[in-house]
Amino acid sequence: MAEQESTASVLLTHEVGLHARPSVKLTKLAKTYSSDIALATAEGGPWIDAKSIVRVMAAKAPQGTVLHFRASGPDADAALAALVSLVKRDFDEAGVHVSERSHAGD
Amino acid sequence: MPAIELTGRAAAPGLALGALYRLAERAGPRRVAGTPEEEAAALTTAIASASAALIAIMAEAEGEGADILEFQVAMLADDELAAPALAAIGAGIDAASAWRAALDEAIAGYRDGGDAYFAARASDLEDIRDRVLAALDDGEAGEPIVPPGAILVGRDVTPSLFLSVDWKAGGAIALSEGSPSSHVAMLARARGVPMVVGLGSLPTSGAAEAIVDGDGGRLILDPDARAKSAFARGAAGAADRAVVEAEAARLPGRLADGSPVRVLINVAEPEELDAIDPAICDGIGLVRTEFLFHSPGGLPDEETQFRAYRRMLEWAGERPVTIRTVDAGGDKPVPGLTIDGESNPFLGTRGVRLSLLRPEIFRIQLRALARAAPHGNLKVMLPMVTVPGEIEAATRLLDAAVAELAAEGISHMRPPLGIMVEVPAVAVVPDLYADAAFFSIGSNDLTQYATAAARDIAAVAPLCDAGHPAVAALVANVVRAGERLGREVSLCGDMGGDPRHLPALVAAGLRAVSVAPRLVGRVKQALAAIGPDGAA
């Protein structure tokens, strides 16, 4: 009865970690897939719904965290590939690091 | 303008002068704005309309502002954000209170991390909270934001409103209805918030300032110069008394003949302990764990409970700490746990009855307690025990939890399991309950059940009087049974903190009371004037 489950992990390099903007992007992307997608900041969990920005923000993952994904459903593999790529691309927002750092710095 | 003075009943001691803050009529007890279905629908609609408003603003915004709006819209679109509020609504809380409590919890989580970036997001969440409240408002007032130091005046106050107010800045409560034994009055006494109830009809407008005299049960509206100078003298006198009581608190509890009386404290939240020196007490006689279960985040997990219990045990060191298993129900509904719509909640599925009905939730608490036990001197207490079989059933569940932890190789100890004596059926024939490791008399409920007068119904509240000789007789009966059975007996209700009742308790043979932390000095002073026979 259990569907095939796919897993992937990727290093979070974004300077301020998994905060508001990256979380918005990640959950939006996750929602475009029909598979169930879970995220964890440690291999053993706890696993959280990667489509829930409330949960993803609450994970408070800092820079240097290894993000673990697992997905089950018809497009599980595609979803994981897209999510890993988004994290690797630093959420496409190299340009905003400076403003976020100044936000966090003082 | 001459001062208007109203007299009601004292519910929490102390004096306060402050700006008057009138609660809207609807802000009464469990402000029934509608059925849970209507409240849930109102919240969903309010979220949608707040979301639409944000999206409209977003169309005009650029850069960082747009990013923040996008974040806010994404949060509002996530069902997880409203889930705790909807759960609370399902348990009978109104939409505005439920939403506020849920968001406040989330906001605190963001603020507390020590991460500046996250703290900045807390204000985005505050904005979301207020937008939805405004949308919910729709011409009707939501849960008010009470300014610090205000004198809250209204018909009644909900526990959630009480908990939402910052009382550190002072303030007080004056109610036209209410009861000194309500849950809010208990909270007020624990936090040192002066409170007066049963004032009758209050002028609906005019006054801007008021004095609450929580000892004399008085509310003085628009105090004149004379009333204010009397207040200043009273406040100075109270401050002097507080100094004397603080000194008395440091001494061991003794009767006039020098024989010892143990004085312990009642605690709800671990945070209360931060301001208390463990040296003033002989331990914690009652931990009310319901407060853990009141988080809008839902029922607490094992780890959360374990940390809270361990913190209290570590605070107490070698002193005993009696933690009561969750006593939900009655006047303490817990979303997701208590049963809605019981015709008579005080005589319904509450305390250990509920825990035994929901063993999957009870098991988590028992595991957390057994895990915390090695960190101090823990005793576990079952509330509302009515028949010996309930002790047996709870013992089996505790043993099972201990066996599980042992099998999992998790550090633990099996704490002794005692009972709260608050049902007359137990107090009349306590010898039948010899399986209990100890007895702790819950005088609030015992009084309510012995007098058949509800604690929260103003009209009969005067009947619900711990001074009724029947209550002292029941206490004496339990003390004697404790001596026969070799079981410790203590009392952890408000009766033990009231100097008027202490002579009767001493005469009944009781030698251990657990009281609100701020009453420790007062109680020790009073005890020192009482002989072993209860005579002054």
XYZ file of C-alpha atoms in Angstrom:
642
model
C 0.000 0.000 0.000
C 2.929 2.321 0.657
C 3.985 4.325 -2.348
C 7.589 4.544 -3.349
C 9.291 7.196 -1.273
C 12.151 9.296 -2.628
C 14.647 11.173 -0.520
C 17.249 13.846 -1.116
C 19.397 16.156 0.942
C 21.179 19.419 0.239
C 23.348 21.874 2.146
C 21.674 25.189 2.930
C 24.185 27.856 2.012
C 21.880 30.869 2.077
C 23.432 33.421 4.379
C 20.483 34.021 6.644
C 19.256 30.435 6.507
C 15.743 29.314 5.797
C 14.008 32.576 6.617
C 11.023 34.400 5.201
C 11.882 34.842 1.548
C 13.552 31.455 1.039
C 10.666 29.820 2.908
C 8.104 31.516 0.693
C 9.933 30.308 -2.395
C 10.444 26.802 -1.103
C 6.844 26.255 -0.024
C 5.474 27.817 -3.203
C 7.587 25.497 -5.297
C 6.634 22.475 -3.194
C 2.961 23.284 -3.648
C 3.276 23.026 -7.424
C 3.743 19.267 -7.018
C 1.007 16.833 -6.109
C 3.301 14.565 -4.071
C 3.456 14.754 -0.295
C 6.744 16.439 0.502
C 8.384 16.567 3.914
C 11.416 18.441 5.120
C 13.722 17.877 8.077
C 16.795 19.587 9.442
C 18.176 16.302 10.767
C 18.270 12.888 9.164
C 16.037 11.336 11.797
C 13.412 14.104 11.616
C 11.196 15.573 12.918
C 9.633 15.763 9.476
C 7.543 18.760 8.578
C 5.232 19.511 5.683
C 7.353 21.313 3.078
C 4.206 22.972 1.716
C 3.500 24.734 5.011
C 5.343 28.019 5.430
C 4.305 28.094 9.082
C 6.096 24.789 9.673
C 9.074 25.592 7.462
C 9.689 28.914 9.183
C 9.338 27.264 12.570
C 12.211 24.929 11.697
C 14.495 27.997 11.918
C 17.166 26.300 9.832
C 20.377 28.373 9.872
C 23.053 28.579 7.191
C 25.050 25.354 7.084
C 22.081 23.083 7.875
C 21.706 20.009 5.724
C 18.095 19.967 4.553
C 16.590 16.519 4.124
C 13.624 16.038 1.832
C 11.392 13.062 1.310
C 8.536 12.846 -1.105
C 5.958 10.268 -2.040
C 3.574 10.527 -4.938
C 3.428 10.547 -8.710
C 5.909 13.416 -9.179
C 8.092 12.769 -6.138
C 11.385 12.612 -7.996
C 10.743 15.764 -10.017
C 9.704 17.627 -6.884
C 12.861 16.685 -5.032
C 15.063 17.624 -7.979
C 13.401 21.043 -8.215
C 13.632 21.707 -4.474
C 17.283 20.664 -4.254
C 18.049 22.844 -7.230
C 16.292 25.826 -5.620
C 18.351 25.467 -2.434
C 21.552 24.992 -4.456
C 20.765 28.140 -6.475
C 20.562 29.936 -3.155
C 16.859 30.620 -3.787
C 17.799 32.834 -6.735
C 18.384 35.731 -4.479
C 22.101 36.394 -4.235
C 21.217 40.059 -4.597
C 19.191 40.307 -1.412
C 21.806 38.938 0.941
C 23.172 42.338 1.730
C 19.862 43.827 2.742
C 18.970 40.749 4.801
C 22.288 40.817 6.551
C 21.895 44.426 7.490
C 18.445 43.499 8.754
C 19.832 40.819 10.968
C 23.084 42.406 11.920
C 22.103 45.173 14.304
C -16.800 65.103 41.457
C -17.351 62.904 44.529
C -15.976 59.381 44.431
C -18.444 56.524 43.914
C -17.710 53.522 46.083
C -19.082 50.064 45.342
C -18.706 47.052 47.584
C -18.531 43.484 46.348
C -16.528 40.471 47.429
C -12.764 40.243 47.744
C -11.324 37.789 45.212
C -7.595 38.567 45.238
C -5.838 40.766 47.790
C -3.978 43.970 47.110
C -4.577 47.599 46.252
C -4.331 49.228 42.844
C -5.031 52.646 41.373
C -5.189 53.036 37.629
C -7.024 54.146 34.536
C -10.372 52.459 34.094
C -10.658 50.031 31.226
C -14.191 48.916 30.471
C -14.680 45.519 28.922
C -17.460 45.380 26.384
C -20.481 43.441 27.601
C -19.699 40.649 25.228
C -16.285 40.146 26.783
C -18.004 38.115 29.471
C -17.253 34.575 30.486
C -16.685 32.347 27.463
C -18.036 35.176 25.325
C -20.398 33.118 23.240
C -20.235 35.020 19.990
C -21.777 32.112 18.145
C -21.659 28.359 17.774
C -18.231 26.850 17.082
C -19.317 26.469 13.446
C -20.218 30.154 13.210
C -17.005 31.209 14.916
C -14.895 29.019 12.635
C -16.662 30.463 9.597
C -16.154 34.005 10.933
C -12.423 33.376 11.364
C -12.044 31.848 7.906
C -13.853 34.803 6.357
C -11.745 37.300 8.319
C -8.526 35.606 7.205
C -9.660 35.671 3.590
C -10.544 39.345 3.778
C -7.255 40.264 5.512
C -5.460 38.285 2.834
C -7.321 40.078 0.040
C -6.430 43.438 1.596
C -2.746 42.486 1.728
C -2.761 41.298 -1.860
C -4.283 44.621 -2.912
C -1.527 46.530 -1.112
C 1.093 44.181 -2.544
C 0.142 45.237 -6.063
C 1.383 48.731 -5.197
C 4.464 47.718 -3.223
C 8.006 47.121 -4.369
C 11.233 45.591 -3.095
C 11.470 44.575 0.534
C 7.959 45.810 1.326
C 6.541 43.523 -1.335
C 8.597 40.627 0.035
C 7.194 41.129 3.513
C 3.668 41.289 2.126
C 4.275 38.157 0.128
C 5.471 36.430 3.275
C 2.398 37.598 5.177
C 0.056 36.438 2.433
C 1.795 33.062 2.341
C 1.427 32.715 6.123
C -2.279 33.586 5.950
C -2.768 31.100 3.119
C -1.289 28.292 5.208
C -3.959 26.311 7.057
C -1.398 25.534 9.753
C -1.516 29.134 10.929
C -5.184 29.002 11.842
C -5.234 25.341 12.915
C -4.619 25.981 16.652
C -7.217 28.762 16.629
C -9.753 26.514 14.920
C -9.058 23.784 17.451
C -9.687 26.275 20.254
C -12.886 27.419 18.559
C -13.977 23.797 18.385
C -13.593 23.729 22.146
C -15.879 26.708 22.591
C -13.510 29.691 22.482
C -14.701 32.661 20.435
C -12.969 33.407 17.165
C -11.180 36.597 18.234
C -9.780 35.147 21.470
C -8.741 31.942 19.744
C -7.004 33.773 16.910
C -5.254 36.177 19.236
C -3.999 33.409 21.511
C -2.764 31.313 18.579
C -0.906 34.205 16.962
C 0.516 35.459 20.245
C 2.000 32.029 20.782
C 3.571 32.044 17.320
C 4.818 35.608 17.799
C 6.452 34.718 21.098
C 8.151 31.783 19.374
C 9.637 34.109 16.787
C 10.695 36.680 19.322
C 12.295 34.325 21.821
C 14.858 32.694 19.580
C 17.511 35.375 20.077
C 17.724 35.719 16.298
C 17.311 39.321 15.182
C 15.992 38.333 11.773
C 13.324 36.146 13.315
C 12.434 38.798 15.882
C 11.800 41.171 12.998
C 9.350 38.660 11.509
C 7.437 38.693 14.804
C 6.198 42.171 13.962
C 5.019 40.916 10.571
C 2.983 38.333 12.431
C 1.627 40.971 14.797
C 0.455 42.854 11.780
C -1.268 39.730 10.453
C -2.857 39.158 13.846
C -4.270 42.666 14.046
C -5.489 42.693 10.457
C -7.492 39.531 10.999
C -8.825 40.829 14.313
C -9.900 44.023 12.577
C -11.572 42.003 9.832
C -13.240 39.840 12.454
C -14.338 42.977 14.207
C -16.798 43.876 11.512
C -18.492 46.409 13.735
C -18.193 44.270 16.852
C -15.269 44.583 19.235
C -12.818 41.691 19.327
C -10.796 40.714 22.367
C -9.545 44.058 23.626
C -5.952 45.046 24.040
C -5.765 46.129 27.669
C -3.276 48.917 28.376
C -0.685 48.114 31.087
C -1.651 49.107 34.612
C -5.359 49.407 33.802
C -8.239 48.619 36.136
C -10.273 46.112 34.153
C -13.982 46.576 34.755
C -16.729 44.421 33.318
C -19.191 41.631 33.858
C -16.647 38.832 33.953
C -13.201 38.042 32.557
C -12.118 34.968 30.658
C -8.878 33.174 31.591
C -7.608 33.821 28.069
C -8.138 37.570 28.448
C -6.476 37.507 31.862
C -3.480 35.701 30.434
C -3.250 38.149 27.530
C -2.751 41.129 29.858
C 0.704 42.186 31.010
C 0.178 42.458 34.774
C 3.772 43.320 35.565
C 2.870 46.988 35.191
C 0.183 46.734 37.882
C -3.536 46.871 37.297
C -6.507 45.132 38.863
C -9.875 43.554 38.079
C -13.329 44.655 39.238
C -16.349 42.643 38.117
C -20.066 43.124 38.416
C -20.466 39.329 38.549
C -17.780 36.645 38.901
C -16.750 34.576 41.891
C -13.752 34.492 44.243
C -13.276 30.839 43.411
C -13.347 31.192 39.651
C -10.365 30.160 37.626
C -9.520 33.798 36.915
C -9.599 34.654 40.620
C -7.149 31.811 41.218
C -4.892 33.216 38.520
C -5.221 36.709 39.980
C -4.193 35.523 43.432
C -1.233 33.630 41.974
C -0.060 36.675 40.036
C -0.770 39.220 42.756
C -3.449 41.033 40.768
C -6.013 42.654 43.102
C -9.511 41.524 42.210
C -13.033 42.290 43.401
C -16.150 40.457 42.225
C -19.902 40.660 42.630
C -20.081 44.449 42.569
C -23.535 44.404 41.019
C -24.460 46.833 38.298
C -21.688 49.269 37.461
C -22.150 52.772 36.055
C -21.615 52.400 32.339
C -19.837 55.664 31.713
C -18.237 58.645 33.337
C -15.408 57.411 35.514
C -11.873 57.516 34.107
C -9.914 56.273 37.073
C -10.505 53.780 39.852
C -9.068 52.184 42.952
C -9.509 48.470 43.559
C -9.216 47.292 47.156
C -8.827 43.543 46.814
C -8.770 43.009 50.592
C -11.920 44.963 51.402
C -13.741 43.990 48.190
C -14.201 47.622 47.167
C -14.138 49.546 43.903
C -13.809 53.323 44.111
C -14.660 55.095 40.863
C -13.143 58.512 40.181
C -11.360 58.656 43.537
C -11.134 62.167 44.982
C -8.090 63.580 46.784
C -9.162 61.996 50.065
C -9.659 58.562 48.537
C -6.320 58.854 46.778
C -4.449 59.755 49.913
C -6.140 56.850 51.707
C -4.976 54.669 48.816
C -1.421 55.965 49.179
C -1.479 55.206 52.917
C -2.956 51.782 52.220
C -0.366 51.066 49.549
C 2.402 52.119 51.925
C 0.901 49.952 54.672
C 0.661 47.044 52.233
C 4.273 47.566 51.254
C 5.254 47.491 54.954
C 3.171 44.383 55.477
C 4.790 42.805 52.440
C 8.202 43.395 54.019
C 7.088 41.800 57.290
C 5.512 38.891 55.421
C 8.619 38.398 53.323
C 10.601 38.104 56.553
C 8.047 35.729 58.029
C 8.235 33.656 54.851
C 11.899 32.911 55.505
C 11.154 31.314 58.883
C 10.055 27.704 59.228
C 6.294 27.199 59.562
C 5.444 26.734 63.245
C 2.456 26.885 65.546
C 2.479 28.994 68.724
C 3.934 26.043 70.671
C 6.757 25.671 68.171
C 5.455 22.468 66.582
C 6.137 22.380 62.854
C 3.627 22.913 60.053
C 4.872 22.354 56.533
C 4.086 25.230 54.174
C 4.431 24.429 50.483
C 3.507 26.422 47.395
C 1.029 26.004 44.555
C 2.397 26.650 41.093
C 0.902 26.701 37.633
C 3.690 27.645 35.294
C 7.443 27.056 35.695
C 8.030 30.758 34.963
C 6.373 31.671 38.264
C 9.289 30.082 40.087
C 11.843 32.492 38.649
C 10.930 35.140 41.196
C 10.679 32.799 44.194
C 13.427 31.692 46.572
C 12.979 27.966 47.246
C 14.114 28.596 50.840
C 10.708 30.090 51.761
C 8.833 26.820 51.370
C 8.960 23.139 52.170
C 8.418 22.240 48.532
C 5.748 22.511 45.868
C 2.499 21.029 47.081
C 0.605 21.407 43.843
C 1.584 21.938 40.234
C -1.453 22.645 38.076
C -0.442 21.092 34.770
C -3.559 22.272 32.904
C -1.697 25.413 31.993
C 0.676 23.349 29.874
C -2.355 22.019 28.061
C -3.710 25.467 27.321
C -1.208 26.362 24.646
C -2.926 27.325 21.402
C -0.366 25.026 19.784
C -2.439 22.075 20.944
C -1.727 19.383 23.495
C 1.867 19.432 24.747
C 4.206 16.667 23.612
C 6.236 14.508 25.967
C 9.389 16.578 25.577
C 7.622 19.872 26.380
C 6.060 18.362 29.479
C 9.303 16.704 30.549
C 11.193 19.995 30.321
C 8.547 21.868 32.329
C 8.437 19.210 35.063
C 12.206 18.906 35.231
C 12.558 22.665 35.588
C 10.258 22.668 38.611
C 11.999 19.686 40.191
C 15.390 21.263 39.718
C 14.134 24.499 41.230
C 12.939 22.633 44.319
C 16.136 20.597 44.765
C 15.553 18.011 47.489
C 12.192 19.451 48.463
C 9.170 17.427 47.359
C 7.243 18.512 44.283
C 3.708 17.213 43.845
C 2.604 17.401 40.250
C -1.078 16.872 39.575
C -1.940 15.035 36.393
C -4.033 17.131 34.068
C -7.217 18.304 35.753
C -9.113 19.476 32.696
C -12.846 19.940 32.666
C -15.221 21.724 34.985
C -14.267 25.383 34.739
C -11.068 24.462 32.917
C -11.934 23.343 29.394
C -8.937 22.298 27.299
C -9.356 22.409 23.522
C -8.977 18.968 22.022
C -9.202 17.230 25.371
C -12.373 18.029 27.277
C -15.796 16.980 26.127
C -17.926 19.803 24.762
C -21.456 20.439 25.802
C -21.686 18.268 28.895
C -24.826 19.297 30.740
C -22.966 19.619 34.045
C -19.209 19.862 33.520
C -18.377 20.051 37.248
C -20.024 16.665 37.725
C -18.828 15.385 34.384
C -15.798 13.961 32.659
C -13.054 15.879 34.406
C -9.768 15.198 36.149
C -8.695 11.553 36.310
C -11.993 10.526 34.726
C -10.950 12.287 31.546
C -7.366 11.025 31.726
C -8.562 7.422 31.959
C -10.903 8.035 29.039
C -8.010 9.341 26.950
C -5.171 6.962 27.893
C -3.168 7.944 24.806
C -2.875 11.488 26.186
C -2.486 10.373 29.809
C 0.327 8.010 28.778
C 2.372 10.918 27.410
C 2.008 12.809 30.674
C 2.917 9.760 32.757
C 5.996 9.121 30.602
C 7.073 12.751 30.932
C 6.578 12.577 34.710
C 8.557 9.340 35.074
C 11.343 10.833 32.951
C 11.430 13.950 35.123
C 11.379 11.988 38.401
C 15.171 11.373 38.620
C 15.690 15.163 38.621
C 14.209 15.724 42.066
C 11.727 14.529 44.657
C 8.617 13.986 42.576
C 5.175 12.889 43.736
C 2.348 12.475 41.264
C -1.231 13.250 42.208
C -4.486 12.204 40.575
C -7.336 14.739 40.647
C -11.035 13.946 41.120
C -10.539 10.359 42.270
C -13.956 9.003 43.226
C -13.517 5.232 43.461
C -10.440 3.118 44.362
C -10.551 1.545 40.894
C -9.352 4.823 39.412
C -6.134 4.588 41.430
C -5.689 0.987 40.240
C -6.229 1.962 36.610
C -3.838 4.900 36.830
C -1.267 2.719 38.598
C -1.416 0.205 35.755
C -0.876 2.986 33.199
C 2.008 4.443 35.209
C 3.628 1.017 35.518
C 3.214 0.499 31.777
C 4.813 3.887 31.043
C 7.714 3.024 33.350
C 8.154 -0.370 31.661
C 8.156 1.320 28.238
C 10.832 3.770 29.287
C 12.910 0.948 30.748
C 12.598 -1.022 27.497
C 13.616 2.047 25.524
C 16.610 2.615 27.768
C 15.407 6.101 28.741
C 16.351 7.480 32.143
C 13.360 7.440 34.490
C 12.027 6.681 37.984
C 8.618 5.569 39.175
C 7.181 8.379 41.300
C 4.747 7.634 44.145
C 1.123 8.024 43.073
C -1.201 9.827 45.463
C -4.634 11.335 45.180
C -6.349 14.611 45.579
C -9.210 14.374 48.052
C -11.828 16.678 46.626
C -14.850 14.456 46.134
C -16.853 13.947 49.331
C -17.134 10.235 48.508
C -13.411 9.979 49.238
C -13.289 12.362 52.188
C -16.046 10.438 53.996
C -14.410 6.999 53.670
C -10.710 7.717 53.011
C -9.609 4.321 54.374
C -10.923 2.726 51.186
C -8.219 4.574 49.266
C -5.215 3.011 50.976
C -3.634 2.345 47.566
C -2.850 6.044 47.361
C 0.686 6.952 48.410
C -0.558 10.230 49.916
C -3.642 12.396 50.282
C -3.823 16.041 49.321
C -7.098 17.746 50.112
C -8.345 19.979 47.315
C -10.457 22.272 49.433
C -11.875 24.358 46.581
C -13.682 21.509 44.879
C -14.301 19.669 48.145
C -16.121 22.772 49.415
C -18.041 23.154 46.190
C -19.156 19.521 46.202
C -19.860 19.423 49.947
C -22.031 22.526 49.746
C -23.492 21.732 46.309
C -22.764 25.352 45.374
C -20.876 26.100 42.168
C -17.699 28.104 42.456
C -18.510 30.186 39.413
C -22.150 31.115 39.974
C -22.244 34.443 41.781
C -25.720 33.887 43.225
C -24.666 30.785 45.177
C -20.964 31.560 45.617
C -21.499 32.683 49.242
C -22.732 29.149 50.008
C -19.532 27.731 48.568
C -17.750 28.614 51.809
C -14.756 26.667 53.103
C -15.743 27.966 56.541
C -18.684 25.560 56.645
C -18.000 23.190 59.564
C -18.678 20.235 57.277
C -15.510 21.026 55.334
C -13.354 21.067 58.482
C -15.028 17.815 59.572
C -14.135 16.175 56.261
C -10.550 17.430 56.589
C -10.337 15.977 60.115
C -11.670 12.672 58.811
C -8.982 12.514 56.132
C -6.222 13.499 58.589
C -7.253 10.701 60.962
C -7.346 8.177 58.116
C -3.890 9.347 57.036
C -2.597 8.642 60.558
C -4.186 5.175 60.579
C -2.834 4.307 57.133
C 0.547 5.979 57.535
C -0.107 8.352 54.640
C 0.888 11.986 54.486
C -2.028 14.406 54.360
C -1.767 17.970 53.105
C -4.216 20.550 51.818
C -3.657 22.484 48.619
C -6.780 24.600 48.159
C -7.387 28.265 48.867
C -8.584 27.368 52.359
C -5.001 26.759 53.442
C -3.924 30.233 52.381
C -6.707 31.997 54.263
C -5.765 32.957 57.844
C -9.467 32.868 58.779
C -9.608 29.136 58.082
C -6.223 28.116 59.479
C -7.404 27.627 63.099
C -10.026 25.116 61.918
C -7.469 23.262 59.823
C -4.984 23.098 62.687
C -7.752 21.921 65.013
C -8.564 19.221 62.453
C -5.001 17.974 62.897
C -3.674 19.150 59.554
C 0.046 19.973 59.584
C 0.829 20.681 55.915
C -0.671 23.308 53.630
C 0.186 24.343 50.113
C -0.623 27.948 49.255
C -0.076 30.633 46.640
C 3.594 31.691 46.831
C 2.736 35.226 47.867
C 0.734 33.972 50.843
C 3.562 31.956 52.411
C 4.608 34.736 54.803
C 1.043 35.602 55.756
C 0.249 31.942 56.460
C 3.391 31.423 58.559
C 2.599 34.559 60.561
C -0.949 33.361 61.162
C 0.178 29.850 62.131
C 2.603 31.255 64.689
C -0.378 32.686 66.571
C -2.371 29.446 66.638
C -2.117 26.773 69.322
C -2.015 23.043 68.434
C -5.720 22.793 69.322
C -6.524 25.542 66.830
C -7.167 28.167 69.496
C -5.533 31.557 69.152
